[in-house]
Short mmCIF file of C-alpha atoms and ligand atoms in Angstrom, two decimals:
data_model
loop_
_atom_site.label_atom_id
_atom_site.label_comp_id
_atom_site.label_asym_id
_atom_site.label_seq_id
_atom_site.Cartn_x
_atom_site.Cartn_y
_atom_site.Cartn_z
CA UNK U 19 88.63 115.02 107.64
CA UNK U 20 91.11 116.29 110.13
CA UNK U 21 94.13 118.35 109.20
CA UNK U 22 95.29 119.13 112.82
CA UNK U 23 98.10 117.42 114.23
CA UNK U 24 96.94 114.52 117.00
CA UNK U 25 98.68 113.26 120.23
CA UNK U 26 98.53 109.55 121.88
CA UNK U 27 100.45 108.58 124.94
CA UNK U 28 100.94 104.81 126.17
CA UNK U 29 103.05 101.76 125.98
CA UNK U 30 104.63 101.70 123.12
CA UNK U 31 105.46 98.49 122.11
CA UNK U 32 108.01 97.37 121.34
CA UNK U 33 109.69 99.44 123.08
CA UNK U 34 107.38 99.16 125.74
CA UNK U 35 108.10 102.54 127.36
CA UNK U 36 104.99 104.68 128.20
CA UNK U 37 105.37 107.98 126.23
CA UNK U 38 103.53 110.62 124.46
CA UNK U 39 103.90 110.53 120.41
CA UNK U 40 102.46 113.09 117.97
CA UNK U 41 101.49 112.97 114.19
CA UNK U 42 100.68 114.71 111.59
CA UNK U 43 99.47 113.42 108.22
CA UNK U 44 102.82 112.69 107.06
CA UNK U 45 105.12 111.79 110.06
CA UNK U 46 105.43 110.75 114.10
CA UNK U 47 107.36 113.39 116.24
CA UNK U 48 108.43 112.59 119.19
CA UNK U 49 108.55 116.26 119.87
CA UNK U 50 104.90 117.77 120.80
CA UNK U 51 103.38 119.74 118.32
CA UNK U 52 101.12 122.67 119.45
CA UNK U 53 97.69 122.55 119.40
CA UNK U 54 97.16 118.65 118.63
CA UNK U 55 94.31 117.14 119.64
CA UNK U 56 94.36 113.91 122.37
CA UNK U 57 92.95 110.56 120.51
CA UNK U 58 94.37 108.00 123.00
CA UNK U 59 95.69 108.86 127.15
CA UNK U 60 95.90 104.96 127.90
CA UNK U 61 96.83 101.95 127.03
CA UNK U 62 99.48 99.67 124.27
CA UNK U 63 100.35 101.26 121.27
CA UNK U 64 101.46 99.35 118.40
CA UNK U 65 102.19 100.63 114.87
CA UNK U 66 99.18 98.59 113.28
CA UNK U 67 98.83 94.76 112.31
CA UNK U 68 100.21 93.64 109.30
CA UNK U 69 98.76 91.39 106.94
CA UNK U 70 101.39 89.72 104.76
CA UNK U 71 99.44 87.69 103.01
CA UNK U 72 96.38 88.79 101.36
CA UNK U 73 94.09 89.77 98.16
CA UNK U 74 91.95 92.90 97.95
CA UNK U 75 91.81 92.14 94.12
CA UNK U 76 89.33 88.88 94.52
CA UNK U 77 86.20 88.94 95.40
CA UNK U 78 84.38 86.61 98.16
CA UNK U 79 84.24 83.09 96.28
CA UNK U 80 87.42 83.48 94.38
CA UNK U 81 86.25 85.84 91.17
CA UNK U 82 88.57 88.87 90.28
CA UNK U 83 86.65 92.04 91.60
CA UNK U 84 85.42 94.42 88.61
CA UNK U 85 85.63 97.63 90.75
CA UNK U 86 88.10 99.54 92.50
CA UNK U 87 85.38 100.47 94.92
CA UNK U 88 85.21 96.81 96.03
CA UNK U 89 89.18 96.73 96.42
CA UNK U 90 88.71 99.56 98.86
CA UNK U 91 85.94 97.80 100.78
CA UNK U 92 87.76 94.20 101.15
CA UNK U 93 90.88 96.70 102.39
CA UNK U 94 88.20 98.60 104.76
CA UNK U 95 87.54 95.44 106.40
CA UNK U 96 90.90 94.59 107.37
CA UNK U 97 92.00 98.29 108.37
CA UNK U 98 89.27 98.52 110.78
CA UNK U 99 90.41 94.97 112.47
CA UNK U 100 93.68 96.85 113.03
CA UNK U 101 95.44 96.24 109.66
CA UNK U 102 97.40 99.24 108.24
CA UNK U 103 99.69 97.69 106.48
CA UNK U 104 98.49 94.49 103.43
CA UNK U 105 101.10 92.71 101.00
CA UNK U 106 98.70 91.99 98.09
CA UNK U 107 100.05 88.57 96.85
CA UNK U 108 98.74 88.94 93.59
CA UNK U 109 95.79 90.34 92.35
CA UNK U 110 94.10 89.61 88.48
CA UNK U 111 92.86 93.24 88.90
CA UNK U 112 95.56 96.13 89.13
CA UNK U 113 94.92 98.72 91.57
CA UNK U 114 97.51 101.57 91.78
CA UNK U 115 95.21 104.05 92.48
CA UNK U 116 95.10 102.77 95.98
CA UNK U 117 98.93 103.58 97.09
CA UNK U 118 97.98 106.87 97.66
CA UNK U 119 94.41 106.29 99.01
CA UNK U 120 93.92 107.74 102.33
CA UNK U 121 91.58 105.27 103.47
CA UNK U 122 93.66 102.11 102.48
CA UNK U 123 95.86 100.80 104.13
CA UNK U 124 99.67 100.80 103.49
CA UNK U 125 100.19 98.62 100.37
CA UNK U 126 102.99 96.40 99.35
CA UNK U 127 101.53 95.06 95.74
CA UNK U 128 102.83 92.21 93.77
CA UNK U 129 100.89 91.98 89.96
CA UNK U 130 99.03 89.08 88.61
CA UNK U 131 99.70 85.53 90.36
CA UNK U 132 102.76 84.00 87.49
CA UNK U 133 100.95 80.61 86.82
CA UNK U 134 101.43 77.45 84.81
CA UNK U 135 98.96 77.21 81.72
CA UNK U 136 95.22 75.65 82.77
CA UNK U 137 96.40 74.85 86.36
CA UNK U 138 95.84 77.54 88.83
CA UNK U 139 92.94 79.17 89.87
CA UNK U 140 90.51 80.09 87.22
CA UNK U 141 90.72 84.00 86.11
CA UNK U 142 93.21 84.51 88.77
CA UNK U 143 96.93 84.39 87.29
CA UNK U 144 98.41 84.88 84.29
CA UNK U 145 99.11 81.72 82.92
CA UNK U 146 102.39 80.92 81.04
CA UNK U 147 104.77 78.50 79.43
CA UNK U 148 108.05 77.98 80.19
CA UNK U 149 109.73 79.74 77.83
CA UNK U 150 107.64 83.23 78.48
CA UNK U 151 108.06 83.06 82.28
CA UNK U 152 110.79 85.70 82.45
CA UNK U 153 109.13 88.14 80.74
CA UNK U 154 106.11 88.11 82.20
CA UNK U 155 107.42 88.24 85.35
CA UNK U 156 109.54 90.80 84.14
CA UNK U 157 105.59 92.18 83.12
CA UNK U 158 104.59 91.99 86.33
CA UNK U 159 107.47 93.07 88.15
CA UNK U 160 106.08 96.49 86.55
CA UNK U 161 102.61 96.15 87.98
CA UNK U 162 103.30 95.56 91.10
CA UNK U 163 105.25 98.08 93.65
CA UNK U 164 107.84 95.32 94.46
CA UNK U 165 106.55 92.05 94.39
CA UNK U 166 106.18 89.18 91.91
CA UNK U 167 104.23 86.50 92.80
CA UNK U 168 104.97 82.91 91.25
CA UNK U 169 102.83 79.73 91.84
CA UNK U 170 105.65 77.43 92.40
CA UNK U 171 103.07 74.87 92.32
CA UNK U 172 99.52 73.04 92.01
CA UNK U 173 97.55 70.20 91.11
CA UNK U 174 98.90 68.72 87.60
CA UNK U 175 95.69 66.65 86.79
CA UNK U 176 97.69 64.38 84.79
CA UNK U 177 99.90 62.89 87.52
CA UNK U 178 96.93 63.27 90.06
CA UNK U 179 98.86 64.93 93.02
CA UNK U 180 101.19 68.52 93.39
CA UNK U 181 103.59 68.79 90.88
CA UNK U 182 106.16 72.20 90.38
CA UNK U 183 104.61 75.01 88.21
CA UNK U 184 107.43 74.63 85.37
CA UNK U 185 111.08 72.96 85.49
CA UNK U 186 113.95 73.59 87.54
CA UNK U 187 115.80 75.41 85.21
CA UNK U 188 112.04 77.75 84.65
CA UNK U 189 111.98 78.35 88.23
CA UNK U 190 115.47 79.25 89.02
CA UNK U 191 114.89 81.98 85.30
CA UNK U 192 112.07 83.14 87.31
CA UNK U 193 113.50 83.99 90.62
CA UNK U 194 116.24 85.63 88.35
CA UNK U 195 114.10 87.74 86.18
CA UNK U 196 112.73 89.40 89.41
CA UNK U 197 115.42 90.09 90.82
CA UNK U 198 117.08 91.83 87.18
CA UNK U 199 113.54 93.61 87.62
CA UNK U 200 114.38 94.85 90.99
CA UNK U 201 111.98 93.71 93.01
CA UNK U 202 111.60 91.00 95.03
CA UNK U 203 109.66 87.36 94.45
CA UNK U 204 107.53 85.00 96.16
CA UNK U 205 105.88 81.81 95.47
CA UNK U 206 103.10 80.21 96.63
CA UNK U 207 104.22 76.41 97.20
CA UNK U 208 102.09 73.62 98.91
CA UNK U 209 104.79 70.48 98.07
CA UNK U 210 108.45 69.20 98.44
CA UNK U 211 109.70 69.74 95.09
CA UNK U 212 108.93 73.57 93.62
CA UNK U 213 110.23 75.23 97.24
CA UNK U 214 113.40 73.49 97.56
CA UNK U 215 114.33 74.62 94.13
CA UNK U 216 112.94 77.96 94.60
CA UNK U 217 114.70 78.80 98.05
CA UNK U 218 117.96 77.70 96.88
CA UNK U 219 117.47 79.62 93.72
CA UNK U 220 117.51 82.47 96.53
CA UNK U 221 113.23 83.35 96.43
CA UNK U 222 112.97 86.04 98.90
CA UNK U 223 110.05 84.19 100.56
CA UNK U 224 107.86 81.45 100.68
CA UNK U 225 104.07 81.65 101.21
CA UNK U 226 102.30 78.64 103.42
CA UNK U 227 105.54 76.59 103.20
CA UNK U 228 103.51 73.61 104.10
CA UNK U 229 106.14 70.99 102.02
CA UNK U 230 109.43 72.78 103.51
CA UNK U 231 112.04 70.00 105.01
CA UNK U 232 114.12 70.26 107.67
CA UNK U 233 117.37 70.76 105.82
CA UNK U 234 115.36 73.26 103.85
CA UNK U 235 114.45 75.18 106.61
CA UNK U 236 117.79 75.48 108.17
CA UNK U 237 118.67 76.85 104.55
CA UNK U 238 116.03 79.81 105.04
CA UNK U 239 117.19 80.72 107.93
CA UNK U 240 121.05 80.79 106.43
CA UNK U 241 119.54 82.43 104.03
CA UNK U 242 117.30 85.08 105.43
CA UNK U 243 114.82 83.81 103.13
CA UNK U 244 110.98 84.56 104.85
CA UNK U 245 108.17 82.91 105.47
CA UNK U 246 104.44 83.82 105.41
CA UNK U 247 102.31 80.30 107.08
CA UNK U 248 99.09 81.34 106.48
CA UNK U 249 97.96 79.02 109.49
CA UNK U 250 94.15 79.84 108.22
CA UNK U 251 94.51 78.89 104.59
CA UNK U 252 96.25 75.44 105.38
CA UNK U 253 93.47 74.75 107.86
CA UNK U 254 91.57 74.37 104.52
CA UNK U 255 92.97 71.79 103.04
CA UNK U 256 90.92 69.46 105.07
CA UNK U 257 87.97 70.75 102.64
CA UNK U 258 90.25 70.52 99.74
CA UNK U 259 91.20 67.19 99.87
CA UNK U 260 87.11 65.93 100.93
CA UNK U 261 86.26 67.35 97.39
CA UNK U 262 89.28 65.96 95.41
CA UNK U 263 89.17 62.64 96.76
CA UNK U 264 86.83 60.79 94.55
CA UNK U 265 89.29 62.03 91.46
CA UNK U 266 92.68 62.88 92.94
CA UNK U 267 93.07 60.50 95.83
CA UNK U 268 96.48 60.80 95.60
CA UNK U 269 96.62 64.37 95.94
CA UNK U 270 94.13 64.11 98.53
CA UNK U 271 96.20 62.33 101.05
CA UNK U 272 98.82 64.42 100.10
CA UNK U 273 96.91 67.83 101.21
CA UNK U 274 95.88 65.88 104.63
CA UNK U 275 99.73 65.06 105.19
CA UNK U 276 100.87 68.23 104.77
CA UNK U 277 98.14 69.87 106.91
CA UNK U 278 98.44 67.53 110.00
CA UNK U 279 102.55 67.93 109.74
CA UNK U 280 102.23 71.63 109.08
CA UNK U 281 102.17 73.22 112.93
CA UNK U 282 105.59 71.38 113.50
CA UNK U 283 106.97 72.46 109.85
CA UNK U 284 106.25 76.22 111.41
CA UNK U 285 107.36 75.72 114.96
CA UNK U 286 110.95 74.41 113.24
CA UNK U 287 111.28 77.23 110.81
CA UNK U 288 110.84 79.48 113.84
CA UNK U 289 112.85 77.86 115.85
CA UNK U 290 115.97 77.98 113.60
CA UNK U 291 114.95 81.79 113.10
CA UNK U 292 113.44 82.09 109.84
CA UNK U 293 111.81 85.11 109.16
CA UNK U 294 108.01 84.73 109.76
CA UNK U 295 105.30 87.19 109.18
CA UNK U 296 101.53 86.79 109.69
CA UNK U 297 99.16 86.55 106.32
CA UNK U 298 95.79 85.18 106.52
CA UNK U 299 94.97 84.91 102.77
CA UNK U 300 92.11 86.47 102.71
CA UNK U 301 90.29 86.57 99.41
CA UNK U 302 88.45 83.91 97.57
CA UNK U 303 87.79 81.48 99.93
CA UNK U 304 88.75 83.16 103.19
CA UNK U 305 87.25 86.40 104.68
CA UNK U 306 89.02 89.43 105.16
CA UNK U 307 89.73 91.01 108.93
CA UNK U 308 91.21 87.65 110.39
CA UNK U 309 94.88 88.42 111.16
CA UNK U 310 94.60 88.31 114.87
CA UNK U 311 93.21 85.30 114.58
CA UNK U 312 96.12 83.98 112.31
CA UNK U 313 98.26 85.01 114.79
CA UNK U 314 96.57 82.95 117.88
CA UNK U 315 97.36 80.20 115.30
CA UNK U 316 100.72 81.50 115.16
CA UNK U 317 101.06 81.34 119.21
CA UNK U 318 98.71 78.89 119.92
CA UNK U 319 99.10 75.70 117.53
CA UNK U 320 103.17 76.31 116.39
CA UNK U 321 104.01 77.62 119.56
CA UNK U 322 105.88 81.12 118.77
CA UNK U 323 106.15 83.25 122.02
CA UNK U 324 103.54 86.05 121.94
CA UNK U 325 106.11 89.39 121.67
CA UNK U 326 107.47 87.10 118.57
CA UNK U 327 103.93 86.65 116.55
CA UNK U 328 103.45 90.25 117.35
CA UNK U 329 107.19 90.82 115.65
CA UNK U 330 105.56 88.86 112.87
CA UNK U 331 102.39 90.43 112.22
CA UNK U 332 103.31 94.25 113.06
CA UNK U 333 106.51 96.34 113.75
CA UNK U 334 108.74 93.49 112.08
CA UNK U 335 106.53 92.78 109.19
CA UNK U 336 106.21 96.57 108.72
CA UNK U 337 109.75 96.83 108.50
CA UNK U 338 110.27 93.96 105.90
CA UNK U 339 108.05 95.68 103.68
CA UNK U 340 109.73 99.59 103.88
CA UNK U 341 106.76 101.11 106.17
CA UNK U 342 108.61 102.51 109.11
CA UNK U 343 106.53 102.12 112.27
CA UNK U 344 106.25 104.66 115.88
CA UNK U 345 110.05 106.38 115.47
CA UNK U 346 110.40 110.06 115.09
CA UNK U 347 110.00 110.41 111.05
CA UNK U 348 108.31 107.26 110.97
CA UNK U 349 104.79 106.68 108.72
CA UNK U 350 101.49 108.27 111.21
CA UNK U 351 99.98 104.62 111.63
CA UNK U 352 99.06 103.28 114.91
CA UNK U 353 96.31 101.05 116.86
CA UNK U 354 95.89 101.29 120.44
CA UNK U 355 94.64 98.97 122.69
CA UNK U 356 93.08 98.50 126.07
CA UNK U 357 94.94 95.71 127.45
CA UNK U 358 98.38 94.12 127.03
CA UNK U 359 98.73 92.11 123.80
CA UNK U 360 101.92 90.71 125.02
CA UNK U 361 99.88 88.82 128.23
CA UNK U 362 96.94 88.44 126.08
CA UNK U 363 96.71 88.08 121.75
CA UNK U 364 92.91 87.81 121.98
CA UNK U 365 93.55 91.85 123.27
CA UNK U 366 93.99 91.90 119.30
CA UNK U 367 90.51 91.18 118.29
CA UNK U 368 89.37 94.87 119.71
CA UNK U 369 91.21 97.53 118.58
CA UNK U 370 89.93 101.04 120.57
CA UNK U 371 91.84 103.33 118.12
CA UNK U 372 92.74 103.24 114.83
CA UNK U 373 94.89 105.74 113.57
CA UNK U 374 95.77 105.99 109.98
CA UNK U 375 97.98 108.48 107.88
CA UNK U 376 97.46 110.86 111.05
CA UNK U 377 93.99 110.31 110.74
CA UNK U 378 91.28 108.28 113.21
CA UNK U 379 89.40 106.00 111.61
CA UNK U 380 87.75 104.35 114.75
ZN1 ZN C 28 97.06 83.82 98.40
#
């Protein structure tokens, strides 16, 4: 380990002015600082990717992890793609060791997944009633460092197709109990009904999104409410709805309708200027490491201009979550590149440097 001060110079975006920065384990200066060391002479500089969507608390194939050591490796993997900064959105095993870990990337934690009873994921959530959602979420609310994470809602068996988590009136207690907590909630939703409750029981975002209506979309945006696509996870339901068919074929058509419809869903809410940041949801079913390529989804299938998806998925994502970025006082975090990410988002897939906490890691 390092304790000396380093020294990068660059573009850094998004400013995109070419100038020297220096950090220390604790802070960028803009002002030099004697004696530190050159990491980086060349090339874009950007505060490190963010991935606002993710889950270092499950394991590959979807089981809770049983170790903080593997927490830390899942994290590793996405830190040394470029990722410095994770929103854990929800995780059946707590973790707060790993704020303070020097090797882990900035974390923005929400606590267990809130579920409905025998619906969600197995192992995964904690699963409650109606009448007990406030106070676990109030529970949770504590676990977390400023998240709570609802699943607005899932396959109900019974009906054979998506069907809202709990009741309006639940919902609405839900989003309220968070708030009284002081922190702020999202909700996974996949259908029509759960979100447009949720947003206009003023949720602070909305993971994948994939049900979200026009009107509903325009009310984000009024709203300020976010929104976290997870391009990769929807690309799933294809798979999804191949093994539910036989049983669910309802529900099955359902998944493939809101897949094919979901690229124009995303290039609306960012069009009306919606707040979107990139998450991959990695964990369970999809690796870790993958946000550049969640946000060549971003640019390539919904069509967001490349200097917005890298808004999304660094400086502006950094900022939603209270981890300042390359401003004098600002958190030591940085990635540099060769080439120009703004001409090129594949330049993503190679970070040269990676600077965390004042500290190279590659
Ligand atoms: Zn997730």
């Amino acid at each position: 380990m390092t304790d000396h001060a380093l020294h990068v110079r660059g573009v850094v975006l998004p400013d995109d002015l070419y100038r020297d920065l220096w950090l220390t384990p604790d802070r960028v200066s803009v002002e030099p600082i004697p004696g530190a060391v050159t990491v980086a002479d060349r090339g874009y500089i950007l505060p490190g990717l963010v991935d606002a969507h993710c889950h270092i608390g499950i394991a590959p194939g979807g089981a809770p992890i049983t170790a903080l050591a593997q927490a830390r490796e899942l994290a590793a993997v996405d830190r040394d793609a470029g990722v410095l900064a994770i929103r854990d959105a929800g995780s059946p095993y707590p973790y707060p060791q790993l704020e303070d870990d020097h090797d882990v990337p900035r974390l923005a934690r929400a606590g267990r997944h809130v579920a409905p009873p025998k619906r969600y994921l197995r192992d995964i959530g904690v699963e409650v009633g109606a009448a007990d959602v406030p106070a676990e979420v109030a529970r949770q609310a504590a676990a977390g460092n400023g998240w709570v994470k609802l699943v607005g809602d899932w396959i109900d068996r019974a009906v054979g197709d998506l069907a809202p988590a709990w009741d309006a009136d639940t919902l609405r207690a839900a989003v309220a109990a968070a708030h009284a907590a002081g922190v702020r909630a999202t909700t996974h939703t996949f259908s029509e009904e759960a979100v447009d409750v949720l947003v206009r029981a003023g949720i602070d975002c909305v993971e994948h999104g994939t049900g979200l209506s026009a009107d509903l979309v325009d009310e984000m945006a009024r709203r300020g409410t976010a929104l976290v696509p997870t391009m990769l996870n929807v690309d799933t339901f294809g798979d999804i709805a191949r093994r539910a068919r036989k049983k669910f074929p309802a529900y099955a058509r359902h998944m493939l309708a809101l897949r094919d419809r979901f690229p124009a869903v995303v290039r609306a809410a960012h069009e009306a200027g919606v707040p979107l940041y990139v998450g991959t949801d990695a964990g369970g079913g999809i690796a870790h490491g993958l946000a550049a390529e969640e946000m060549l989804l971003l640019h390539e299938r919904a069509g967001m201009p490349a200097m917005d998806v890298l808004r999304a998925g660094s400086w502006g994502a950094r900022e939603w979550l209270g981890f300042p970025g390359l401003v004098d006082g600002g958190l030591p975090d940085l990635v540099v590149y060769d080439d120009d990410p703004r001409v090129d988002l594949r330049v993503l897939r190679a970070p040269r440097r990676v600077v965390l906490r004042g500290r190279v890691l590659r």
